Amino acid sequence: MLGDSVKQKLREIVGSQWFKDDKESLITHSYDSTPMLQSLPDGVIYPENTAQVSAILKLLNEHRIPVVSRGSGTNLCGGTVPVEGGIVMVMHRMNRILEVDLDNLTATVQPGLNTKQFSTHVEGLGLFYPPDPGSMAISTIGGNIAECSGGLRGLKYGTTKDYVIGLEAVLANGEIIRTGGKLMKDVAGYDLTKLLVGSEGTLAVVTEAILKLIPPPKTKKTMLAMYKDLYGAARTVSKIIENRIIPATLEFLDNPTIRVVDDFAKLGLPLDMDAILLIEQDGDSETVERDIARIAEICQSENAERVTIATDEAEALKLMTARRSAFTALARLRPTTILEDATVPRSKIAEMVLAINEIAARHNVTICTFGHAGDGNLHPTATTDARDKEEIHRVEEAFEEIFEAAIRLGGTITGEHGVGLVKAPYLEWKVGSAGIEVMRSIKMAFDPNNILNPGKMFAKSTRKRVVLGHA
């Protein structure tokens, strides 16, 4: 619990209206988008600038009070749930584009800036910021940086880490550090920029970011390939890459997802197909035409029932909107939706899809699969009901086996959602005990009093690896 003197000092730092400890504010910030997780903080604070963040952290560090920095709460691994109480620091007031540097093709922004608004702004200037997480209409740049968010364009353009070239961040003791800059090359010591990207708020609080911008593609085309053979679709993904073609987007939806998305978006998708691939290529006109023609040939060689190409931008947008609405559509089916993100090498997509289906059947649970097939990042999504404890247990067992299958196929437990609280018991499966100890040492160096997002990343105990009988 916060003492009255600490509360008063926090109010003095930000102004009384920007520190809240009323019941409604505490409940509002006790959860994120992760189902079945909630924990009340002791207070919520809204800093306006870096100096205030520094003063807040210095005070909280002196009193050993936990603090969770937060954007819009779209996290899916429990990463912004204040499991040890303390303060939730909401970054929404720090939401400005500080500069767009047209000479260096960079933008300097604050962490509370909405991702979609930023992307739209730079596009209006004739530039392009490729990272496009599924939550981009709601999420913030700071949250994207904390999780190293991916998105539909990650296959060709990379993820958030590939566009963050400099940071201003505040350490747990209130000290301010600056990393990188408007530089394309910088090997002065350890790469602290890359270390902080994806650190989930456990090492520092980001207060500014320098982002790399690029020229936009000149043209693009969108294709829909439809399959009655699920594994033909999965094989197509590998074959496209084998042919040295890197599409801008290469997305996968299985039949249950197709049905739910079509019912939600009314797009006339083919309900009799086991899977569809949504493929987009961009670049110069000649390259796009050549790649789309070759991709169509590959799809047909893997027994695609139909291959259609969007005739105009409006039709292409409808198709991309269908993919982006997958989670929202699935969430309508049952009271609880658990969205995961096991990732494997692209060549293992077919095996992973098969494993997911076999595991779901064995545990008698409903798991729909969609995701960024082109970069191996699948989103097996369980529709269930948190009130049915026995079913939830079966769902948890199924996901545990799915994570193990991903590791066995050379993959990882998470490609973009992060470790947070949910995946922490499985982190050692991926990085090993020595890797865990290195990470703990880094955490201790940055945050010796463990006030920054405590309880995340490092589990009290590692889950025992399961032995798969059929996957």
Short mmCIF file of C-alpha atoms in Angstrom, two decimals:
data_model
loop_
_atom_site.label_atom_id
_atom_site.label_comp_id
_atom_site.label_asym_id
_atom_site.label_seq_id
_atom_site.Cartn_x
_atom_site.Cartn_y
_atom_site.Cartn_z
CA MET A 1 0.00 0.00 0.00
CA LEU A 2 1.09 3.56 -0.67
CA GLY A 3 1.64 5.80 2.29
CA ASP A 4 -0.04 9.21 2.36
CA SER A 5 3.31 10.99 2.14
CA VAL A 6 4.26 9.14 -1.06
CA LYS A 7 0.85 9.88 -2.57
CA GLN A 8 1.25 13.55 -1.76
CA LYS A 9 4.71 13.67 -3.36
CA LEU A 10 3.38 11.98 -6.50
CA ARG A 11 0.60 14.59 -6.70
CA GLU A 12 3.18 17.34 -6.35
CA ILE A 13 5.18 15.91 -9.28
CA VAL A 14 2.32 15.66 -11.79
CA GLY A 15 -0.49 17.78 -10.34
CA SER A 16 -3.31 16.44 -8.20
CA GLN A 17 -5.58 15.70 -11.18
CA TRP A 18 -2.98 13.37 -12.73
CA PHE A 19 -2.60 11.00 -9.80
CA LYS A 20 -5.61 8.80 -9.08
CA ASP A 21 -6.35 6.21 -6.42
CA ASP A 22 -10.13 6.06 -6.63
CA LYS A 23 -11.75 2.65 -7.06
CA GLU A 24 -12.76 3.18 -10.69
CA SER A 25 -9.24 4.16 -11.78
CA LEU A 26 -7.67 1.22 -9.96
CA ILE A 27 -10.08 -1.29 -11.49
CA THR A 28 -9.67 0.23 -14.97
CA HIS A 29 -5.90 -0.31 -14.81
CA SER A 30 -5.99 -3.74 -13.13
CA TYR A 31 -6.10 -5.72 -16.38
CA ASP A 32 -5.06 -5.66 -20.03
CA SER A 33 -6.22 -7.68 -23.04
CA THR A 34 -5.06 -10.96 -21.52
CA PRO A 35 -8.05 -13.05 -20.40
CA MET A 36 -8.47 -14.22 -16.82
CA LEU A 37 -5.81 -11.93 -15.32
CA GLN A 38 -6.48 -9.03 -12.98
CA SER A 39 -4.64 -7.37 -10.10
CA LEU A 40 -5.36 -4.00 -8.52
CA PRO A 41 -2.66 -1.32 -8.39
CA ASP A 42 -2.41 1.12 -5.49
CA GLY A 43 -2.39 4.18 -7.69
CA VAL A 44 -2.39 5.42 -11.29
CA ILE A 45 -0.22 8.30 -12.49
CA TYR A 46 -0.07 10.20 -15.80
CA PRO A 47 3.28 11.95 -16.41
CA GLU A 48 3.52 14.79 -18.92
CA ASN A 49 7.25 14.77 -19.68
CA THR A 50 10.55 13.01 -19.12
CA ALA A 51 11.40 15.10 -16.06
CA GLN A 52 8.22 13.93 -14.35
CA VAL A 53 8.92 10.30 -15.23
CA SER A 54 12.40 10.70 -13.75
CA ALA A 55 11.06 12.22 -10.53
CA ILE A 56 8.38 9.54 -10.20
CA LEU A 57 10.85 6.68 -10.63
CA LYS A 58 13.36 8.21 -8.24
CA LEU A 59 10.68 8.47 -5.55
CA LEU A 60 9.28 4.98 -6.13
CA ASN A 61 12.77 3.44 -6.19
CA GLU A 62 13.61 5.06 -2.85
CA HIS A 63 10.52 3.49 -1.32
CA ARG A 64 10.80 0.15 -3.22
CA ILE A 65 7.35 0.63 -4.76
CA PRO A 66 6.61 -1.38 -7.95
CA VAL A 67 5.72 0.51 -11.13
CA VAL A 68 4.24 -0.75 -14.40
CA SER A 69 4.48 1.59 -17.40
CA ARG A 70 1.50 1.25 -19.71
CA GLY A 71 0.06 2.42 -23.01
CA SER A 72 -3.39 1.29 -24.16
CA GLY A 73 -3.37 -2.13 -22.51
CA THR A 74 -3.59 -4.24 -25.68
CA ASN A 75 -1.00 -6.64 -24.25
CA LEU A 76 -1.79 -10.35 -24.58
CA CYS A 77 0.67 -11.92 -22.13
CA GLY A 78 -0.33 -10.16 -18.92
CA GLY A 79 2.57 -7.77 -19.39
CA THR A 80 0.80 -4.68 -18.02
CA VAL A 81 -1.16 -6.30 -15.20
CA PRO A 82 0.22 -4.91 -11.89
CA VAL A 83 0.58 -8.30 -10.21
CA GLU A 84 2.55 -6.86 -7.28
CA GLY A 85 0.43 -3.74 -6.85
CA GLY A 86 2.20 -0.40 -6.75
CA ILE A 87 1.80 2.27 -9.41
CA VAL A 88 0.57 2.02 -12.98
CA MET A 89 2.23 4.80 -14.98
CA VAL A 90 0.09 5.62 -18.02
CA MET A 91 2.01 7.33 -20.84
CA HIS A 92 -0.95 8.73 -22.81
CA ARG A 93 -0.19 12.39 -22.07
CA MET A 94 3.22 11.99 -23.73
CA ASN A 95 1.73 11.52 -27.19
CA ARG A 96 3.40 14.02 -29.52
CA ILE A 97 5.33 13.72 -32.75
CA LEU A 98 8.29 15.86 -31.77
CA GLU A 99 9.90 15.96 -35.20
CA VAL A 100 9.82 14.46 -38.66
CA ASP A 101 13.29 14.91 -40.13
CA LEU A 102 12.96 14.78 -43.92
CA ASP A 103 16.72 15.09 -44.40
CA ASN A 104 17.47 11.96 -42.38
CA LEU A 105 14.13 10.17 -42.88
CA THR A 106 13.49 9.82 -39.15
CA ALA A 107 10.73 10.74 -36.73
CA THR A 108 11.18 11.52 -33.05
CA VAL A 109 8.09 10.66 -31.05
CA GLN A 110 6.81 10.21 -27.51
CA PRO A 111 5.69 6.79 -26.27
CA GLY A 112 1.99 7.57 -25.84
CA LEU A 113 1.51 8.29 -29.55
CA ASN A 114 -1.13 6.12 -31.23
CA THR A 115 0.45 3.79 -33.79
CA LYS A 116 -2.19 4.24 -36.48
CA GLN A 117 -2.20 8.03 -36.13
CA PHE A 118 1.57 8.10 -36.51
CA SER A 119 1.51 5.84 -39.55
CA THR A 120 -1.19 7.94 -41.20
CA HIS A 121 0.71 11.17 -40.47
CA VAL A 122 3.96 10.03 -42.08
CA GLU A 123 2.09 8.58 -45.07
CA GLY A 124 0.62 12.05 -45.57
CA LEU A 125 4.20 13.29 -45.90
CA GLY A 126 4.99 10.70 -48.57
CA LEU A 127 6.86 8.38 -46.18
CA PHE A 128 6.28 4.91 -44.75
CA TYR A 129 6.52 3.36 -41.27
CA PRO A 130 6.05 -0.38 -41.92
CA PRO A 131 5.36 -1.94 -38.47
CA ASP A 132 1.61 -2.65 -38.36
CA PRO A 133 0.57 -4.69 -35.30
CA GLY A 134 -2.98 -5.97 -35.33
CA SER A 135 -3.76 -3.59 -32.48
CA MET A 136 -2.36 -0.54 -34.30
CA ALA A 137 -5.65 1.38 -34.24
CA ILE A 138 -5.49 1.30 -30.41
CA SER A 139 -1.90 0.58 -29.38
CA THR A 140 0.86 3.11 -28.75
CA ILE A 141 4.40 3.38 -30.05
CA GLY A 142 5.75 2.87 -26.52
CA GLY A 143 3.79 -0.35 -26.15
CA ASN A 144 5.02 -1.50 -29.57
CA ILE A 145 8.59 -0.84 -28.45
CA ALA A 146 8.11 -2.65 -25.14
CA GLU A 147 6.91 -5.78 -26.93
CA CYS A 148 8.86 -5.41 -30.20
CA SER A 149 5.53 -5.66 -31.98
CA GLY A 150 5.27 -7.35 -35.35
CA GLY A 151 2.37 -7.25 -37.77
CA LEU A 152 1.17 -8.29 -41.18
CA ARG A 153 4.08 -6.61 -42.99
CA GLY A 154 6.77 -8.19 -40.82
CA LEU A 155 7.73 -10.79 -43.43
CA LYS A 156 9.13 -8.26 -45.89
CA TYR A 157 9.78 -5.21 -43.78
CA GLY A 158 10.72 -6.54 -40.35
CA THR A 159 9.33 -5.64 -36.93
CA THR A 160 9.52 -2.71 -34.53
CA LYS A 161 13.16 -3.40 -33.60
CA ASP A 162 14.20 -2.76 -37.20
CA TYR A 163 12.86 0.80 -37.10
CA VAL A 164 13.85 2.00 -33.61
CA ILE A 165 17.29 3.59 -33.99
CA GLY A 166 17.44 5.74 -30.87
CA LEU A 167 15.78 6.01 -27.48
CA GLU A 168 15.50 8.25 -24.49
CA ALA A 169 14.69 6.16 -21.42
CA VAL A 170 14.53 6.58 -17.66
CA LEU A 171 16.18 3.99 -15.43
CA ALA A 172 14.67 2.71 -12.19
CA ASN A 173 16.71 5.18 -10.13
CA GLY A 174 15.46 8.14 -12.17
CA GLU A 175 18.58 8.58 -14.29
CA ILE A 176 17.98 9.42 -17.96
CA ILE A 177 19.90 7.64 -20.70
CA ARG A 178 19.98 8.19 -24.47
CA THR A 179 20.87 5.46 -26.92
CA GLY A 180 21.55 5.48 -30.65
CA GLY A 181 20.45 8.48 -32.69
CA LYS A 182 19.68 9.50 -36.27
CA LEU A 183 22.33 7.07 -37.35
CA MET A 184 22.43 4.15 -39.72
CA LYS A 185 25.67 2.91 -38.16
CA ASP A 186 26.61 2.95 -34.48
CA VAL A 187 28.76 0.32 -32.77
CA ALA A 188 29.79 2.38 -29.74
CA GLY A 189 29.52 -0.26 -27.03
CA TYR A 190 26.64 -2.61 -26.35
CA ASP A 191 23.51 -2.01 -28.39
CA LEU A 192 21.31 -0.66 -25.62
CA THR A 193 18.63 0.40 -28.10
CA LYS A 194 18.03 -3.17 -29.22
CA LEU A 195 18.23 -4.38 -25.63
CA LEU A 196 15.44 -2.05 -24.51
CA VAL A 197 13.20 -2.88 -27.49
CA GLY A 198 11.21 -5.90 -26.40
CA SER A 199 12.24 -5.67 -22.73
CA GLU A 200 8.58 -5.33 -21.70
CA GLY A 201 9.09 -2.43 -19.31
CA THR A 202 11.36 -4.47 -17.04
CA LEU A 203 14.57 -2.49 -17.66
CA ALA A 204 13.59 1.17 -18.19
CA VAL A 205 10.72 3.46 -19.14
CA VAL A 206 10.97 4.75 -22.72
CA THR A 207 10.15 8.47 -22.99
CA GLU A 208 11.24 9.24 -26.58
CA ALA A 209 12.01 7.18 -29.67
CA ILE A 210 13.78 7.96 -32.92
CA LEU A 211 12.15 5.89 -35.66
CA LYS A 212 13.47 5.13 -39.11
CA LEU A 213 11.17 5.97 -42.03
CA ILE A 214 11.43 4.70 -45.59
CA PRO A 215 9.99 5.66 -48.99
CA PRO A 216 6.59 4.04 -49.60
CA PRO A 217 6.17 1.27 -52.19
CA LYS A 218 5.04 2.57 -55.57
CA THR A 219 2.31 0.00 -56.10
CA LYS A 220 0.81 -3.15 -54.60
CA LYS A 221 -1.47 -6.04 -55.47
CA THR A 222 -3.50 -8.29 -53.21
CA MET A 223 -4.33 -11.94 -53.89
CA LEU A 224 -6.58 -14.54 -52.28
CA ALA A 225 -5.70 -18.22 -52.71
CA MET A 226 -8.27 -20.79 -51.59
CA TYR A 227 -7.60 -24.40 -50.62
CA LYS A 228 -9.62 -27.48 -49.75
CA ASP A 229 -6.38 -29.00 -48.51
CA LEU A 230 -5.12 -27.26 -45.37
CA TYR A 231 -1.61 -28.56 -45.83
CA GLY A 232 -1.50 -27.53 -49.45
CA ALA A 233 -1.91 -23.98 -48.21
CA ALA A 234 0.85 -24.47 -45.65
CA ARG A 235 3.16 -25.99 -48.29
CA THR A 236 2.49 -23.02 -50.55
CA VAL A 237 3.95 -20.69 -47.93
CA SER A 238 7.24 -22.59 -47.89
CA LYS A 239 7.34 -22.88 -51.67
CA ILE A 240 6.87 -19.12 -52.20
CA ILE A 241 9.88 -18.45 -49.99
CA GLU A 242 11.88 -21.23 -51.65
CA ASN A 243 11.33 -19.39 -54.94
CA ARG A 244 13.09 -16.34 -53.47
CA ILE A 245 9.90 -14.28 -53.37
CA ILE A 246 9.28 -12.23 -50.23
CA PRO A 247 5.72 -10.89 -50.25
CA ALA A 248 4.79 -7.82 -48.24
CA THR A 249 2.08 -9.91 -46.55
CA LEU A 250 1.47 -13.66 -46.46
CA GLU A 251 -1.37 -14.52 -44.11
CA PHE A 252 -3.12 -17.78 -43.27
CA LEU A 253 -6.69 -18.45 -42.08
CA ASP A 254 -8.11 -21.91 -41.40
CA ASN A 255 -11.74 -22.86 -42.04
CA PRO A 256 -13.19 -22.05 -38.60
CA THR A 257 -11.56 -18.62 -38.79
CA ILE A 258 -12.84 -18.06 -42.35
CA ARG A 259 -16.40 -18.81 -41.27
CA VAL A 260 -16.33 -16.53 -38.26
CA VAL A 261 -14.61 -13.66 -40.09
CA ASP A 262 -17.07 -13.84 -42.98
CA ASP A 263 -20.04 -13.82 -40.62
CA PHE A 264 -18.54 -10.78 -38.89
CA ALA A 265 -17.41 -8.77 -41.93
CA LYS A 266 -19.90 -10.04 -44.59
CA LEU A 267 -17.23 -10.35 -47.29
CA GLY A 268 -18.45 -13.41 -49.14
CA LEU A 269 -15.42 -15.53 -48.27
CA PRO A 270 -15.47 -19.16 -49.49
CA LEU A 271 -16.90 -21.13 -46.55
CA ASP A 272 -16.18 -24.53 -48.11
CA MET A 273 -12.42 -24.02 -48.08
CA ASP A 274 -10.16 -25.56 -45.45
CA ALA A 275 -7.80 -22.59 -45.64
CA ILE A 276 -7.11 -19.38 -47.48
CA LEU A 277 -3.91 -17.45 -48.00
CA LEU A 278 -4.05 -13.68 -48.20
CA ILE A 279 -1.02 -12.47 -50.12
CA GLU A 280 0.08 -8.92 -50.87
CA GLN A 281 3.11 -7.80 -52.82
CA ASP A 282 4.35 -4.25 -53.17
CA GLY A 283 7.21 -2.43 -54.86
CA ASP A 284 7.77 -1.20 -58.39
CA SER A 285 5.10 -2.14 -60.91
CA GLU A 286 7.19 -4.60 -62.94
CA THR A 287 8.37 -6.54 -59.87
CA VAL A 288 4.87 -6.71 -58.40
CA GLU A 289 3.37 -8.04 -61.64
CA ARG A 290 6.11 -10.64 -62.01
CA ASP A 291 5.90 -11.81 -58.38
CA ILE A 292 2.11 -12.01 -58.33
CA ALA A 293 2.10 -14.09 -61.52
CA ARG A 294 4.70 -16.49 -60.11
CA ILE A 295 2.90 -16.73 -56.75
CA ALA A 296 -0.33 -17.61 -58.58
CA GLU A 297 1.51 -20.42 -60.38
CA ILE A 298 2.87 -21.74 -57.09
CA CYS A 299 -0.57 -21.66 -55.48
CA GLN A 300 -2.03 -23.64 -58.36
CA SER A 301 0.83 -26.15 -58.26
CA GLU A 302 -0.15 -26.85 -54.64
CA ASN A 303 -3.77 -27.50 -55.69
CA ALA A 304 -5.38 -24.19 -54.83
CA GLU A 305 -9.04 -24.38 -55.78
CA ARG A 306 -9.20 -20.73 -56.77
CA VAL A 307 -6.81 -17.80 -57.02
CA THR A 308 -8.27 -14.30 -57.29
CA ILE A 309 -6.60 -10.90 -57.45
CA ALA A 310 -8.23 -7.79 -56.04
CA THR A 311 -9.35 -5.56 -58.89
CA ASP A 312 -8.93 -2.25 -57.07
CA GLU A 313 -7.73 -0.70 -53.83
CA ALA A 314 -11.18 -0.89 -52.21
CA GLU A 315 -11.39 -4.65 -52.75
CA ALA A 316 -7.84 -5.12 -51.49
CA LEU A 317 -8.66 -3.10 -48.37
CA LYS A 318 -11.71 -5.29 -47.71
CA LEU A 319 -9.54 -8.40 -47.82
CA MET A 320 -6.93 -6.96 -45.46
CA THR A 321 -9.69 -5.77 -43.13
CA ALA A 322 -11.02 -9.33 -43.05
CA ARG A 323 -7.65 -10.59 -41.81
CA ARG A 324 -7.31 -7.82 -39.25
CA SER A 325 -10.78 -8.61 -37.88
CA ALA A 326 -9.98 -12.28 -37.17
CA PHE A 327 -9.48 -11.90 -33.43
CA THR A 328 -12.48 -9.60 -33.04
CA ALA A 329 -14.66 -12.05 -34.95
CA LEU A 330 -13.51 -15.07 -32.94
CA ALA A 331 -14.10 -13.20 -29.69
CA ARG A 332 -17.83 -13.17 -30.48
CA LEU A 333 -18.12 -16.97 -30.32
CA ARG A 334 -17.74 -17.65 -26.62
CA PRO A 335 -17.14 -15.65 -23.44
CA THR A 336 -13.37 -16.20 -23.34
CA THR A 337 -10.89 -15.97 -26.21
CA ILE A 338 -7.24 -16.93 -25.70
CA LEU A 339 -4.98 -15.74 -28.52
CA GLU A 340 -1.47 -17.21 -28.63
CA ASP A 341 1.47 -16.90 -31.01
CA ALA A 342 3.71 -19.90 -31.41
CA THR A 343 6.36 -19.32 -34.08
CA VAL A 344 8.37 -21.78 -36.18
CA PRO A 345 10.75 -21.59 -39.14
CA ARG A 346 8.79 -20.92 -42.31
CA SER A 347 9.63 -24.34 -43.68
CA LYS A 348 7.87 -25.93 -40.69
CA ILE A 349 4.49 -24.20 -41.11
CA ALA A 350 2.72 -27.31 -42.42
CA GLU A 351 4.03 -29.45 -39.55
CA MET A 352 3.02 -26.84 -37.01
CA VAL A 353 -0.52 -26.51 -38.36
CA LEU A 354 -0.85 -30.29 -38.23
CA ALA A 355 0.46 -30.36 -34.65
CA ILE A 356 -1.99 -27.66 -33.53
CA ASN A 357 -4.95 -29.54 -34.99
CA GLU A 358 -3.90 -32.86 -33.48
CA ILE A 359 -3.30 -31.30 -30.07
CA ALA A 360 -6.67 -29.51 -30.09
CA ALA A 361 -8.47 -32.72 -31.04
CA ARG A 362 -6.67 -34.72 -28.35
CA HIS A 363 -7.71 -32.27 -25.65
CA ASN A 364 -11.21 -31.79 -27.07
CA VAL A 365 -10.90 -28.01 -27.32
CA THR A 366 -11.71 -25.56 -30.10
CA ILE A 367 -8.62 -23.86 -31.52
CA CYS A 368 -8.81 -21.75 -34.66
CA THR A 369 -5.55 -20.89 -36.39
CA PHE A 370 -4.61 -17.81 -38.37
CA GLY A 371 -1.54 -15.64 -38.53
CA HIS A 372 1.53 -14.37 -40.28
CA ALA A 373 2.37 -17.61 -42.07
CA GLY A 374 5.08 -15.99 -44.16
CA ASP A 375 7.30 -15.41 -41.13
CA GLY A 376 6.22 -18.57 -39.31
CA ASN A 377 4.17 -16.72 -36.70
CA LEU A 378 0.87 -18.55 -36.20
CA HIS A 379 -1.91 -17.48 -33.84
CA PRO A 380 -3.70 -20.55 -32.48
CA THR A 381 -6.76 -19.09 -30.78
CA ALA A 382 -8.93 -20.97 -28.30
CA THR A 383 -12.58 -20.05 -27.85
CA THR A 384 -13.68 -21.16 -24.40
CA ASP A 385 -15.36 -20.06 -21.16
CA ALA A 386 -13.38 -19.03 -18.09
CA ARG A 387 -16.24 -20.26 -15.89
CA ASP A 388 -15.68 -23.83 -17.04
CA LYS A 389 -12.57 -24.66 -15.01
CA GLU A 390 -12.24 -28.17 -16.41
CA GLU A 391 -12.28 -26.92 -20.01
CA ILE A 392 -9.85 -24.11 -19.20
CA HIS A 393 -7.48 -26.72 -17.77
CA ARG A 394 -7.67 -28.66 -21.06
CA VAL A 395 -7.03 -25.46 -23.02
CA GLU A 396 -3.96 -24.73 -20.89
CA GLU A 397 -2.66 -28.24 -21.42
CA ALA A 398 -3.20 -27.91 -25.16
CA PHE A 399 -1.27 -24.63 -25.36
CA GLU A 400 1.54 -26.11 -23.30
CA GLU A 401 1.87 -28.86 -25.91
CA ILE A 402 1.66 -26.30 -28.72
CA PHE A 403 4.59 -24.36 -27.21
CA GLU A 404 6.55 -27.60 -26.90
CA ALA A 405 5.80 -28.48 -30.53
CA ALA A 406 7.04 -25.07 -31.64
CA ILE A 407 10.29 -25.51 -29.71
CA ARG A 408 10.74 -29.03 -31.11
CA LEU A 409 10.35 -27.69 -34.64
CA GLY A 410 13.08 -25.10 -34.06
CA GLY A 411 10.68 -22.32 -33.10
CA THR A 412 9.87 -20.22 -30.07
CA ILE A 413 7.15 -19.72 -27.47
CA THR A 414 6.30 -16.21 -28.68
CA GLY A 415 6.95 -14.27 -31.86
CA GLU A 416 5.37 -10.94 -31.00
CA HIS A 417 3.09 -11.05 -27.94
CA GLY A 418 5.94 -11.19 -25.44
CA VAL A 419 6.70 -13.24 -22.33
CA GLY A 420 5.07 -11.16 -19.60
CA LEU A 421 3.37 -13.28 -16.95
CA VAL A 422 1.69 -15.92 -19.13
CA LYS A 423 4.77 -17.20 -20.98
CA ALA A 424 7.28 -16.79 -18.14
CA PRO A 425 7.07 -20.46 -17.02
CA TYR A 426 8.11 -21.52 -20.53
CA LEU A 427 10.93 -19.05 -21.18
CA GLU A 428 13.62 -21.47 -20.03
CA TRP A 429 12.41 -23.95 -22.68
CA LYS A 430 13.61 -21.49 -25.29
CA VAL A 431 16.71 -19.84 -23.78
CA GLY A 432 17.97 -22.49 -21.34
CA SER A 433 18.96 -22.05 -17.72
CA ALA A 434 22.17 -20.21 -18.62
CA GLY A 435 20.16 -17.80 -20.78
CA ILE A 436 17.78 -17.13 -17.89
CA GLU A 437 20.70 -16.32 -15.59
CA VAL A 438 22.18 -13.87 -18.13
CA MET A 439 18.79 -12.16 -18.41
CA ARG A 440 18.44 -11.99 -14.62
CA SER A 441 21.89 -10.37 -14.40
CA ILE A 442 20.88 -7.75 -16.97
CA LYS A 443 17.69 -7.05 -15.02
CA MET A 444 19.70 -6.64 -11.80
CA ALA A 445 22.10 -4.20 -13.46
CA PHE A 446 19.27 -1.99 -14.71
CA ASP A 447 16.87 -2.38 -11.80
CA PRO A 448 18.57 -3.69 -8.63
CA ASN A 449 15.49 -3.07 -6.47
CA ASN A 450 13.19 -4.86 -8.94
CA ILE A 451 10.57 -2.11 -9.11
CA LEU A 452 10.09 -2.08 -12.91
CA ASN A 453 7.24 -4.40 -13.89
CA PRO A 454 8.13 -7.03 -11.28
CA GLY A 455 6.75 -10.54 -11.65
CA LYS A 456 7.15 -10.51 -15.42
CA MET A 457 9.57 -12.39 -17.68
CA PHE A 458 11.05 -14.50 -14.85
CA ALA A 459 8.85 -17.25 -13.41
CA LYS A 460 9.18 -18.57 -9.88
CA SER A 461 9.47 -22.01 -11.43
CA THR A 462 9.86 -23.39 -14.96
CA ARG A 463 7.20 -25.69 -16.38
CA LYS A 464 8.30 -29.25 -16.98
CA ARG A 465 8.60 -30.04 -20.69
CA VAL A 466 5.76 -32.21 -21.94
CA VAL A 467 6.34 -35.31 -24.03
CA LEU A 468 4.24 -35.23 -27.18
CA GLY A 469 2.75 -38.49 -28.30
CA HIS A 470 1.34 -37.46 -31.65
CA ALA A 471 2.40 -33.91 -32.61
#
